[in-house]
Amino acid sequence: MLKKEENHSTLVAYQRNVYYHIQKGIKENRDTLGSIQEALDASLANWKTSIEGNLVIPEINIELDKFIGPLQNKVELVINQNGEIVARIKKIEERVSRTKVLIQGISPEALRINVSDKHHEIANSFQSFKSLLEQNETGNFEYEGKAYHINDFDNNSFDYFTGFRAFNELLTKSIIETIAPECEIANKFLIKANTYSNWEVDHRISDVAKEIIVKSFVGVIGNSFGKLMAIGKENFSDIKQSNYILRAINIVSSSLDLIIFAFLSEFWNAQKLNNKVISEGTKKVIRDRLESSFEPSLMEQFKLLQLLHIIFYQAGDELDFPIPEIKNLNTKLRDGGEIFEICRRFQTLVEKTKNSHLTRLDCYESETQLVAFFKHFNCLAKYKMASIRRISYLQVRNENPNYIHHYAAIGINNKANVDSEKINFTTGPVSTDAVLLYKGKDYQNSINLSPFVIDYNSLTFENGTKICFYNSQTIDGGSLKYHFLEDNSSIDIEKMDSLYAKSDINDLMMDENKRKQFNLGLVVHQFKDAHRFLLMDELNLGDF
């Protein structure tokens, strides 16, 4: 029935009208109706008897998108049973199709609307526009050649959509409020900023908040926030929308990877000391991440984080959480939980970017979901990253030995320097050519993220930093593929035929090209070791 072309538009009209009238959540009527299926039956019974007029359906609590399949089947049955309903719905469809609503112009104060060739000018507000649509018995409208429905909006999203709210405004205020409990400078800022009403629209104040966000978030995440804020200030265009959404997705994906790599690094260390048996299902998820030839999806990243969290949570005192602040997120990380839902909605945005059907509403969605994400991971505002580039040894006669650590502080500091070079004169060593995740001022108590996160420039003796996250293996399995977060480029690190024998080290150190090759080979060697202890088997990456 639904496949017949003459009935398709009828069903679409029906669905649009039902969707318009069934809006309230499920809490109010679940108890009286007994179940969602009974609610569905009741709504269709009411629909069948009240098809005349405007097709007003009682507000039965149904989440329509979750039950569209059963709904379509019942619509098909009802239409088959009563052919008159088809004609009645078609009349409604004809009336709705004649009512065309176009937003023709937007200013801070007013909206210029064309309703079936009649011109209106109303206040630039959600309630004014919604009232106009209700007066014309429709919820559909068009703007700049794209179709929308009023039920996709609320006050905030409509202000964002019309440009009354600029990019970054709601994001900046919400993020600074989210990290304030974990970030002293953000908390101090809010105390002063909140003496001004709507401070987020005042660039004198909001720009300070943006700087605090960029400087506070851990390393590469802070840098990405800086790029997001910069895109938000660009003139409006389709490219801006796309870049804005992609950067928001990048921030979430990078944050998930950072947390996952912290878990894997700590689990690797623990497995080397005392092998913990994990299920084959869990092994498969870890193996898929380490051996895949393709970049993981956001939902695949979520699944791995979920399983690693379970391993550490169930281990109790046997395993210390690499990031203790997320220990109690177990209920949020369940399937259907809050973090699951955030990742699912970002995955939907990923699919939209592939189809290039992006709108300002999608940009608003990326902002709201980014805020929701960091409500759970606001602790990342108190962590830091460092790239240990080289270590010198110093011992004066009759004095205790010292080490000189040459490192880069990843991120933007208070002087607006990116990945600034620093020196630490100390009595203890630290792993060389390593990227460290730590909290506080001392990176001696840190998580070594290598080889999952590397500084490619440090390994190849180049100036500056080039922080790269492990992405996947190449198709032939002969190289590890890393993702450079700054510009989304890829770097392949090829396997070595063999590591140099210790007897060759002195000669090797005299040749810079061989030293580069050796350093990159060590990355692959470490990756193989991590794979072996995480999964207790060998990685098929050829000879090392």
Coordinates of C-alpha atoms in Angstrom, one line a residue, residues 224 402 463 518:
S224 CA 40.7 23.1 18.7
N402 CA 70.6 16.5 37.5
N463 CA 61.2 22.6 15.1
F518 CA 65.2 4.5 14.4

